[in-house]
CSV table of C-alpha atoms in Angstrom, one decimal:
chain,number,residue,atom,x,y,z
A,1,MET,CA,1.6,-28.6,-27.7
A,2,ASP,CA,3.4,-27.6,-24.5
A,3,GLU,CA,0.6,-27.3,-22.1
A,4,ARG,CA,2.4,-24.3,-20.6
A,5,MET,CA,1.5,-22.4,-23.7
A,6,ASP,CA,-2.1,-23.4,-23.1
A,7,ILE,CA,-1.7,-21.7,-19.5
A,8,LEU,CA,-0.3,-18.7,-21.1
A,9,ARG,CA,-2.9,-18.2,-23.8
A,10,LYS,CA,-5.7,-18.4,-21.1
A,11,TYR,CA,-4.2,-15.4,-19.3
A,12,ASN,CA,-2.6,-13.3,-21.9
A,13,LEU,CA,-4.1,-10.6,-24.1
A,14,TRP,CA,-3.1,-12.0,-27.5
A,15,THR,CA,-6.8,-12.6,-28.5
A,16,GLU,CA,-10.2,-10.9,-28.0
A,17,GLY,CA,-10.6,-12.8,-24.7
A,18,ASP,CA,-13.3,-11.7,-22.0
A,19,PHE,CA,-10.6,-10.3,-19.5
A,20,ASP,CA,-11.8,-8.6,-16.2
A,21,PHE,CA,-9.7,-5.4,-15.8
A,22,GLY,CA,-11.6,-4.3,-12.8
A,23,PHE,CA,-12.0,-0.7,-11.9
A,24,MET,CA,-9.6,1.6,-13.8
A,25,ARG,CA,-7.1,3.1,-11.4
A,26,VAL,CA,-5.8,5.9,-13.5
A,27,ALA,CA,-3.9,7.5,-10.6
A,28,TYR,CA,-1.6,4.5,-10.8
A,29,THR,CA,-1.8,3.8,-14.5
A,30,GLY,CA,-1.0,7.2,-15.5
A,31,ARG,CA,2.2,7.6,-13.0
A,32,ILE,CA,3.5,4.0,-14.3
A,33,MET,CA,2.9,5.0,-18.1
A,34,ASP,CA,5.0,8.1,-17.7
A,35,TYR,CA,8.1,5.7,-17.1
A,36,VAL,CA,7.3,3.4,-20.1
A,37,GLY,CA,9.8,3.1,-22.8
A,38,ASN,CA,12.9,2.5,-21.1
A,39,ARG,CA,14.9,-0.1,-19.3
A,40,LEU,CA,13.6,0.6,-15.8
A,41,VAL,CA,12.2,-2.1,-14.0
A,42,LYS,CA,8.8,-1.0,-12.9
A,43,VAL,CA,7.9,-2.3,-9.5
A,44,LEU,CA,4.4,-2.5,-7.8
A,45,ILE,CA,4.4,-3.2,-4.3
A,46,GLY,CA,1.6,-3.4,-1.7
A,47,GLN,CA,-0.5,-5.8,0.5
A,48,ARG,CA,-2.3,-8.7,-1.1
A,49,ARG,CA,-5.5,-7.9,-2.8
A,50,THR,CA,-5.2,-4.3,-3.0
A,51,GLY,CA,-5.3,-4.4,-6.8
A,52,LYS,CA,-1.6,-4.9,-8.0
A,53,SER,CA,-2.9,-7.6,-10.7
A,54,TYR,CA,-5.5,-5.4,-11.9
A,55,VAL,CA,-3.1,-2.5,-12.3
A,56,LEU,CA,-0.6,-4.8,-14.3
A,57,ARG,CA,-3.4,-5.8,-16.7
A,58,GLN,CA,-4.5,-2.2,-17.3
A,59,ILE,CA,-0.9,-1.2,-18.1
A,60,ALA,CA,-0.7,-4.1,-20.6
A,61,ARG,CA,-4.1,-3.1,-22.3
A,62,GLU,CA,-3.1,0.4,-22.4
A,63,LEU,CA,0.3,-0.6,-24.1
A,64,ILE,CA,-1.6,-2.4,-26.7
A,65,ARG,CA,-4.0,0.3,-27.1
A,66,ASN,CA,-1.1,2.6,-27.7
A,67,GLY,CA,0.1,0.5,-30.6
A,68,VAL,CA,2.2,-2.4,-29.0
A,69,PRO,CA,1.3,-5.6,-30.6
A,70,PRO,CA,-0.8,-7.9,-28.3
A,71,GLN,CA,1.9,-10.6,-28.8
A,72,ASN,CA,4.6,-8.4,-27.4
A,73,THR,CA,3.1,-8.6,-24.0
A,74,LEU,CA,3.7,-11.5,-21.6
A,75,PHE,CA,1.5,-11.8,-18.3
A,76,ILE,CA,2.4,-14.2,-15.9
A,77,ASN,CA,0.8,-14.5,-12.3
A,78,ARG,CA,2.7,-16.6,-10.1
A,79,GLU,CA,0.0,-16.6,-7.4
A,80,LEU,CA,-2.5,-18.6,-9.7
A,81,SER,CA,-2.2,-22.2,-9.2
A,82,ASP,CA,-1.7,-22.9,-13.1
A,83,PHE,CA,1.6,-21.1,-12.6
A,84,ALA,CA,2.7,-23.3,-9.8
A,85,PHE,CA,5.3,-25.0,-12.0
A,86,LEU,CA,7.3,-21.7,-11.9
A,87,LYS,CA,9.6,-22.6,-8.9
A,88,THR,CA,12.8,-21.0,-9.8
A,89,HIS,CA,14.4,-18.2,-12.1
A,90,LYS,CA,15.3,-21.1,-14.4
A,91,ASP,CA,11.7,-22.3,-14.8
A,92,LEU,CA,10.8,-18.5,-15.4
A,93,GLU,CA,13.5,-18.3,-18.3
A,94,GLU,CA,12.3,-21.4,-20.0
A,95,LEU,CA,8.9,-20.0,-20.0
A,96,VAL,CA,9.8,-16.7,-21.5
A,97,ALA,CA,11.9,-18.6,-24.1
A,98,LEU,CA,8.9,-20.9,-25.0
A,99,TYR,CA,6.8,-17.8,-25.3
A,100,LYS,CA,9.3,-16.1,-27.8
A,101,SER,CA,9.6,-19.5,-30.0
A,102,GLU,CA,5.5,-19.8,-30.1
A,103,LEU,CA,4.8,-16.1,-30.8
A,104,HIS,CA,7.9,-14.5,-32.4
A,105,PRO,CA,7.5,-11.1,-31.0
A,106,GLN,CA,9.3,-8.5,-33.0
A,107,GLY,CA,10.9,-5.8,-31.2
A,108,ARG,CA,10.6,-4.8,-27.6
A,109,MET,CA,8.8,-7.3,-25.1
A,110,TYR,CA,6.7,-6.2,-22.1
A,111,ILE,CA,7.0,-8.8,-19.2
A,112,PHE,CA,4.6,-8.6,-16.5
A,113,ILE,CA,5.4,-10.9,-13.4
A,114,ASP,CA,2.8,-10.8,-10.9
A,115,GLU,CA,3.9,-12.0,-7.1
A,116,VAL,CA,7.4,-12.4,-8.4
A,117,GLN,CA,8.8,-13.1,-4.9
A,118,LEU,CA,7.2,-16.5,-5.2
A,119,ILE,CA,9.7,-17.3,-7.6
A,120,GLN,CA,13.2,-18.6,-6.2
A,121,GLU,CA,16.1,-16.2,-7.1
A,122,TRP,CA,13.7,-14.4,-9.4
A,123,GLU,CA,16.1,-11.4,-9.2
A,124,LYS,CA,18.5,-12.9,-11.4
A,125,SER,CA,16.2,-13.4,-14.4
A,126,VAL,CA,14.8,-9.8,-13.8
A,127,ASN,CA,18.3,-8.4,-13.5
A,128,SER,CA,19.4,-10.4,-16.8
A,129,TYR,CA,16.5,-9.2,-18.8
A,130,SER,CA,16.7,-5.6,-17.8
A,131,GLN,CA,20.4,-5.5,-18.9
A,132,ASP,CA,20.0,-7.8,-22.1
A,133,TYR,CA,21.2,-5.4,-25.0
A,134,THR,CA,20.8,-8.3,-27.6
A,135,GLU,CA,16.8,-8.1,-27.3
A,136,GLU,CA,14.6,-5.4,-25.8
A,137,TYR,CA,12.8,-6.1,-22.6
A,138,GLU,CA,10.8,-4.0,-20.5
A,139,LEU,CA,9.6,-5.7,-17.1
A,140,PHE,CA,6.8,-4.8,-14.7
A,141,ILE,CA,6.9,-6.8,-11.6
A,142,SER,CA,4.8,-6.9,-8.4
A,143,GLY,CA,5.1,-8.2,-4.8
A,144,SER,CA,3.6,-8.4,-1.4
A,145,ASN,CA,6.8,-7.7,0.8
A,146,SER,CA,8.4,-4.5,1.2
A,147,ARG,CA,11.7,-6.1,1.5
A,148,MET,CA,11.9,-7.6,-2.0
A,149,LEU,CA,14.0,-4.9,-3.0
A,150,SER,CA,16.2,-4.5,0.0
A,151,GLY,CA,18.6,-7.3,-1.0
A,152,GLU,CA,20.4,-8.6,-3.7
A,153,LEU,CA,18.1,-7.2,-6.2
A,154,ALA,CA,18.6,-3.7,-5.3
A,155,THR,CA,22.5,-4.0,-5.4
A,156,LEU,CA,22.2,-5.7,-8.8
A,157,LEU,CA,19.9,-3.0,-10.4
A,158,SER,CA,21.5,-0.2,-8.5
A,159,GLY,CA,19.0,2.4,-9.6
A,160,ARG,CA,17.6,0.7,-12.6
A,161,TYR,CA,14.0,0.4,-11.0
A,162,VAL,CA,11.4,2.6,-10.0
A,163,GLN,CA,9.0,1.7,-7.4
A,164,PHE,CA,5.1,2.2,-7.0
A,165,PRO,CA,3.3,1.5,-3.8
A,166,ILE,CA,-0.3,0.2,-4.5
A,167,TYR,CA,-2.9,1.1,-1.8
A,168,PRO,CA,-6.5,0.0,-1.2
A,169,PHE,CA,-9.1,2.2,-2.8
A,170,SER,CA,-8.9,5.8,-1.8
A,171,TYR,CA,-11.7,7.9,-0.9
A,172,GLN,CA,-11.7,9.7,-4.3
A,173,GLU,CA,-12.0,5.9,-5.9
A,174,TYR,CA,-14.6,5.2,-3.5
A,175,THR,CA,-17.0,7.8,-4.4
A,176,GLU,CA,-16.3,7.2,-8.1
A,177,ILE,CA,-17.1,3.6,-7.7
A,178,ARG,CA,-20.2,4.2,-5.4
A,179,HIS,CA,-21.3,7.3,-7.6
A,180,LEU,CA,-21.4,9.6,-4.7
A,181,GLU,CA,-20.7,13.1,-4.1
A,182,GLN,CA,-17.6,14.2,-2.1
A,183,ASN,CA,-18.8,15.5,1.1
A,184,ARG,CA,-19.1,14.6,4.8
A,185,GLU,CA,-21.7,11.8,4.4
A,186,SER,CA,-19.9,10.0,1.9
A,187,TYR,CA,-16.5,10.5,3.6
A,188,MET,CA,-18.0,9.0,6.7
A,189,GLY,CA,-19.2,6.2,4.7
A,190,TYR,CA,-15.7,5.4,3.4
A,191,MET,CA,-14.3,5.5,7.0
A,192,ASN,CA,-16.9,3.1,8.2
A,193,THR,CA,-16.1,0.4,5.5
A,194,GLY,CA,-12.8,1.0,4.0
A,195,GLY,CA,-11.1,0.6,0.5
A,196,ILE,CA,-10.1,-3.2,0.2
A,197,PRO,CA,-11.2,-3.5,-3.4
A,198,GLU,CA,-13.1,-7.0,-2.8
A,199,LEU,CA,-15.5,-5.3,-0.6
A,200,PHE,CA,-17.0,-3.4,-3.5
A,201,VAL,CA,-18.0,-6.6,-5.2
A,202,LEU,CA,-19.3,-8.6,-2.3
A,203,PRO,CA,-22.9,-8.6,-0.9
A,204,GLU,CA,-23.0,-5.6,1.6
A,205,LYS,CA,-23.7,-8.0,4.5
A,206,GLN,CA,-21.7,-7.6,7.5
A,207,GLU,CA,-21.2,-11.4,7.9
A,208,VAL,CA,-19.9,-11.9,4.5
A,209,GLN,CA,-17.4,-8.8,4.5
A,210,ARG,CA,-16.2,-9.9,7.9
A,211,ASN,CA,-15.5,-13.5,6.7
A,212,TYR,CA,-13.8,-12.2,3.6
A,213,LEU,CA,-11.5,-9.7,5.6
A,214,SER,CA,-10.8,-12.5,8.2
A,215,ALA,CA,-9.6,-14.9,5.5
A,216,LEU,CA,-7.5,-12.2,3.8
A,217,LYS,CA,-6.1,-11.4,7.2
A,218,ASP,CA,-5.2,-15.2,7.7
A,219,THR,CA,-3.9,-15.6,4.3
A,220,ILE,CA,-1.3,-12.7,4.5
A,221,LEU,CA,-0.1,-13.7,8.2
A,222,LEU,CA,0.1,-17.3,6.9
A,223,LYS,CA,1.7,-17.0,3.6
A,224,ASP,CA,3.5,-13.6,3.8
A,225,ILE,CA,5.0,-13.9,7.4
A,226,ILE,CA,4.3,-17.4,9.0
A,227,GLN,CA,5.6,-19.7,6.3
A,228,ARG,CA,8.2,-17.0,4.8
A,229,TYR,CA,9.7,-16.5,8.2
A,230,SER,CA,9.3,-19.8,10.0
A,231,ILE,CA,7.1,-18.1,12.8
A,232,ARG,CA,7.1,-20.1,16.0
A,233,ASP,CA,4.4,-18.2,17.6
A,234,PRO,CA,1.6,-17.6,15.3
A,235,ARG,CA,-0.7,-16.8,18.1
A,236,LEU,CA,1.5,-14.0,19.2
A,237,LEU,CA,1.8,-12.5,15.5
A,238,GLU,CA,-2.0,-12.1,15.2
A,239,ASP,CA,-2.4,-10.8,18.8
A,240,LEU,CA,0.2,-8.1,17.8
A,241,PHE,CA,-1.6,-7.2,14.5
A,242,ALA,CA,-4.9,-6.9,16.9
A,243,PHE,CA,-2.9,-4.7,19.2
A,244,LEU,CA,-1.6,-2.3,16.5
A,245,VAL,CA,-5.2,-2.0,15.1
A,246,GLY,CA,-6.6,-1.1,18.5
A,247,ASN,CA,-3.9,1.3,19.2
A,248,ALA,CA,-3.2,3.0,15.8
A,249,SER,CA,-2.6,6.7,16.1
A,250,ASN,CA,-1.2,6.3,19.5
A,251,LEU,CA,2.3,6.6,20.5
A,252,VAL,CA,3.9,3.2,21.6
A,253,SER,CA,7.3,1.5,21.9
A,254,ILE,CA,8.3,-2.0,21.4
A,255,GLY,CA,9.0,-1.9,25.5
A,256,ASN,CA,5.4,-0.7,26.0
A,257,ILE,CA,4.1,-3.4,24.1
A,258,VAL,CA,6.3,-6.1,25.6
A,259,ASN,CA,5.2,-4.9,29.1
A,260,TYR,CA,1.3,-5.0,28.0
A,261,PHE,CA,1.6,-8.8,26.8
A,262,LYS,CA,3.5,-9.5,29.9
A,263,SER,CA,0.7,-8.0,32.0
A,264,GLN,CA,-1.7,-10.2,30.3
A,265,GLY,CA,0.4,-13.5,31.4
A,266,ARG,CA,1.9,-13.6,27.9
A,267,LYS,CA,5.6,-14.8,27.7
A,268,THR,CA,7.5,-12.8,25.0
A,269,SER,CA,10.6,-10.9,24.5
A,270,TYR,CA,11.6,-7.7,23.1
A,271,ASP,CA,13.5,-9.2,20.1
A,272,ALA,CA,10.4,-11.5,19.3
A,273,VAL,CA,7.9,-8.7,19.3
A,274,ALA,CA,10.1,-6.1,17.4
A,275,ALA,CA,10.6,-8.8,14.6
A,276,TYR,CA,7.1,-9.7,14.4
A,277,ILE,CA,6.1,-6.0,14.3
A,278,GLY,CA,8.6,-5.8,11.5
A,279,TYR,CA,7.0,-8.6,9.4
A,280,ILE,CA,3.7,-7.1,9.8
A,281,GLU,CA,5.1,-3.7,8.3
A,282,ASP,CA,6.7,-5.5,5.4
A,283,SER,CA,3.5,-7.3,4.4
A,284,PHE,CA,1.9,-3.6,4.4
A,285,LEU,CA,-0.6,-4.4,7.1
A,286,ALA,CA,0.5,-1.6,9.1
A,287,TYR,CA,2.8,1.3,8.7
A,288,ARG,CA,5.4,2.8,11.6
A,289,CYS,CA,5.5,6.6,11.8
A,290,GLU,CA,8.6,7.8,13.3
A,291,ARG,CA,8.7,10.9,15.5
A,292,PHE,CA,10.5,13.9,14.1
A,293,ASP,CA,12.1,16.6,16.4
A,294,LEU,CA,10.7,19.9,15.3
A,295,ARG,CA,13.6,21.9,16.9
A,296,GLY,CA,16.3,19.5,16.1
A,297,LYS,CA,15.0,18.6,12.6
A,298,GLU,CA,15.9,14.6,13.1
A,299,ILE,CA,14.1,11.6,13.4
A,300,LEU,CA,14.0,10.4,16.9
A,301,SER,CA,14.1,6.5,18.0
A,302,GLY,CA,12.1,4.8,20.6
A,303,THR,CA,8.5,5.7,20.6
A,304,ALA,CA,6.5,5.6,17.2
A,305,LYS,CA,3.0,5.5,16.1
A,306,TYR,CA,1.4,2.7,13.7
A,307,TYR,CA,-1.2,3.2,11.3
A,308,ILE,CA,-3.2,0.2,9.6
A,309,ASN,CA,-3.3,0.0,5.6
A,310,ASP,CA,-7.0,0.0,5.7
A,311,LEU,CA,-9.9,0.8,8.3
A,312,ALA,CA,-11.8,-2.3,7.1
A,313,PHE,CA,-9.6,-4.4,9.3
A,314,LYS,CA,-10.6,-2.3,12.3
A,315,ASN,CA,-14.3,-1.8,11.1
A,316,PHE,CA,-15.2,-5.6,10.4
A,317,LEU,CA,-12.6,-7.6,12.5
A,318,TYR,CA,-12.0,-5.6,15.8
A,319,PRO,CA,-15.0,-3.1,16.4
A,320,GLY,CA,-14.7,-3.4,20.0
A,321,THR,CA,-11.4,-1.9,20.4
A,322,ALA,CA,-11.3,1.7,21.8
A,323,TYR,CA,-10.7,3.6,18.6
A,324,GLY,CA,-12.9,6.6,17.8
A,325,VAL,CA,-13.8,8.7,15.0
A,326,GLY,CA,-10.9,11.0,15.4
A,327,TYR,CA,-8.4,8.2,15.4
A,328,LYS,CA,-9.9,6.9,12.4
A,329,LEU,CA,-9.5,10.3,10.6
A,330,GLU,CA,-6.0,10.5,11.6
A,331,ASN,CA,-5.3,7.2,10.1
A,332,LEU,CA,-7.0,8.3,6.9
A,333,VAL,CA,-5.0,11.6,6.5
A,334,TYR,CA,-1.9,9.4,7.1
A,335,LEU,CA,-2.8,6.9,4.3
A,336,GLU,CA,-3.8,10.0,1.9
A,337,LEU,CA,-0.3,11.6,2.6
A,338,LEU,CA,1.2,8.3,1.5
A,339,ARG,CA,-0.7,8.0,-1.4
A,340,ALA,CA,0.4,11.4,-2.4
A,341,GLY,CA,4.0,10.4,-2.3
A,342,TYR,CA,4.9,12.1,0.9
A,343,ASP,CA,7.6,10.9,3.6
A,344,VAL,CA,5.4,11.1,6.8
A,345,TYR,CA,6.4,11.6,10.6
A,346,THR,CA,4.7,12.7,13.6
A,347,GLY,CA,6.1,15.8,15.0
A,348,CYS,CA,7.1,16.7,18.7
A,349,ALA,CA,8.5,19.9,20.0
A,350,LYS,CA,8.7,20.2,23.9
A,351,GLU,CA,5.3,19.2,25.4
A,352,LYS,CA,3.4,19.9,22.2
A,353,GLU,CA,2.8,17.2,19.3
A,354,VAL,CA,1.8,17.8,15.8
A,355,ASP,CA,0.1,14.8,14.1
A,356,PHE,CA,2.0,14.8,10.8
A,357,VAL,CA,5.2,16.3,9.3
A,358,ALA,CA,4.7,15.7,5.7
A,359,ARG,CA,7.8,15.9,3.3
A,360,LYS,CA,8.0,15.6,-0.4
A,361,GLY,CA,10.9,17.1,-2.6
A,362,ASP,CA,11.1,20.7,-1.4
A,363,ARG,CA,7.6,20.9,0.1
A,364,THR,CA,7.0,20.4,3.7
A,365,VAL,CA,3.4,20.4,5.2
A,366,TYR,CA,2.4,20.3,8.9
A,367,LEU,CA,-0.9,18.8,9.4
A,368,GLN,CA,-3.2,18.6,12.6
A,369,SER,CA,-6.3,16.3,12.5
A,370,THR,CA,-9.2,16.5,14.7
A,371,TYR,CA,-12.8,15.1,14.5
A,372,MET,CA,-14.6,18.4,14.9
A,373,LEU,CA,-13.7,22.0,15.9
A,374,VAL,CA,-16.7,22.1,18.4
A,375,ASP,CA,-15.5,25.0,20.3
A,376,GLU,CA,-13.0,27.9,20.9
A,377,GLN,CA,-11.1,25.4,23.5
A,378,THR,CA,-10.5,22.6,20.9
A,379,MET,CA,-9.9,25.1,18.2
A,380,ARG,CA,-7.1,26.6,20.5
A,381,ARG,CA,-5.9,23.3,21.3
A,382,GLU,CA,-5.5,22.0,17.6
A,383,TYR,CA,-4.1,25.5,16.6
A,384,ALA,CA,-1.5,25.9,19.2
A,385,SER,CA,0.8,22.9,18.2
A,386,LEU,CA,1.2,24.4,14.8
A,387,GLU,CA,1.5,28.0,15.9
A,388,SER,CA,4.4,26.8,18.0
A,389,ILE,CA,6.2,25.8,15.0
A,390,GLN,CA,8.8,28.7,14.0
A,391,ASP,CA,9.1,28.2,10.3
A,392,ASN,CA,6.9,29.2,7.2
A,393,TYR,CA,6.1,25.8,5.9
A,394,GLU,CA,2.4,25.0,5.2
A,395,LYS,CA,0.2,24.5,8.2
A,396,LEU,CA,-3.2,22.5,7.9
A,397,VAL,CA,-5.9,21.7,10.3
A,398,VAL,CA,-8.0,18.7,9.1
A,399,SER,CA,-11.6,17.9,10.3
A,400,LEU,CA,-15.0,16.6,9.5
A,401,ASP,CA,-16.7,19.9,10.1
A,402,ASP,CA,-19.2,21.1,7.3
A,403,PHE,CA,-18.0,24.4,7.5
A,404,CYS,CA,-14.7,25.8,6.6
A,405,LEU,CA,-13.0,28.4,8.7
A,406,PRO,CA,-10.8,31.4,7.2
A,407,SER,CA,-7.2,31.1,7.5
A,408,ASN,CA,-5.7,31.9,11.0
A,409,GLU,CA,-2.1,33.0,11.4
A,410,GLY,CA,-1.1,31.2,8.2
A,411,ILE,CA,-3.1,28.2,9.0
A,412,ARG,CA,-5.4,26.7,6.9
A,413,HIS,CA,-8.6,24.8,7.8
A,414,VAL,CA,-9.4,21.8,5.5
A,415,ARG,CA,-12.3,19.7,5.4
A,416,ALA,CA,-11.3,15.9,5.2
A,417,TRP,CA,-12.8,15.2,2.0
A,418,GLU,CA,-11.1,18.1,0.3
A,419,LEU,CA,-7.6,17.4,1.5
A,420,HIS,CA,-6.7,15.4,-1.5
A,421,GLY,CA,-6.8,18.4,-3.8
A,422,LEU,CA,-4.5,20.3,-1.7
A,423,LEU,CA,-1.6,17.6,-1.7
């Protein structure tokens, strides 16, 4: 028997095997299942180790529970060493042909390919299967690079795919896993740990968790950036990531960063810094939040804010950087807006700044985040930026106060742990 079939049998749901499906991420599976039953390619993207593989397995199991024969599902995880023989799209097509010849699936086949970008010219096979009208294929693929759909595949598929960003555990998932009530205490606990899934199965020891996150960071930098882009200065890449962690929520520009490194005696260039930060963004370690002119209603180039994908990197790897609770809250609010599907900007008008301008469809929400509304001066400062906006879109002030203030001039006060329900 072909040993490749032994590998497939090991990782597929064709028998009553004891498979690990992890924590059910219904926010993702429910959304993705809404798109099942057509030829759209379902694309899951996100940082390594945020649970894309588990979500794919959960979808496959859900399909089987809904009546799809188990042999009509095919699961391939290219990141596993067992699948190292899958080097090119031709290897992939040979494996699919082998699966069909051995299991003889009747009707629609559901193909799941995890970390598909590790297969050379994978887009040719995905495009071919998605357009094959002699047989019915429905594809679900995942990848750890945001540019995997920016080139040839996007052109080939031309709108025949739908994309789902997968993030680390949200605060709501955190409280469900930990069996906690949603309140200030649990929110602070989430803020001071993070949502990287593996943290929830490791011993709750600082050294163990720090070592894991250090290894994860190194793996992402090495496999998703250094090897992929033939990086000449790995030390600069890592130092740039540390800089973004330490300066998250602050307005910075590429020029500022270059000058900072030069002041530290480091030789670098604008182009190198811009490219390396772009790679960090592509691997989902950090996000760039552009400035939005509230008067001209346009995106501004130059300075921007950066937010990290999970506060665990800050908490365990760079705890000494000047990054207070207010900045952590702002980072979490930003991520909550992304999870809710908003396009997010930082707003500016004259000398005032609004932390976030969040837009989704016809809805626009302005948000100001602050640690605590401790006195009248703080309240005036936080509310003033929102009061200066001359339109009627929603305006929210998000804080960690236990109390909730009444609406003021149309501006609502929201406790951070209740923000999810308003988005």
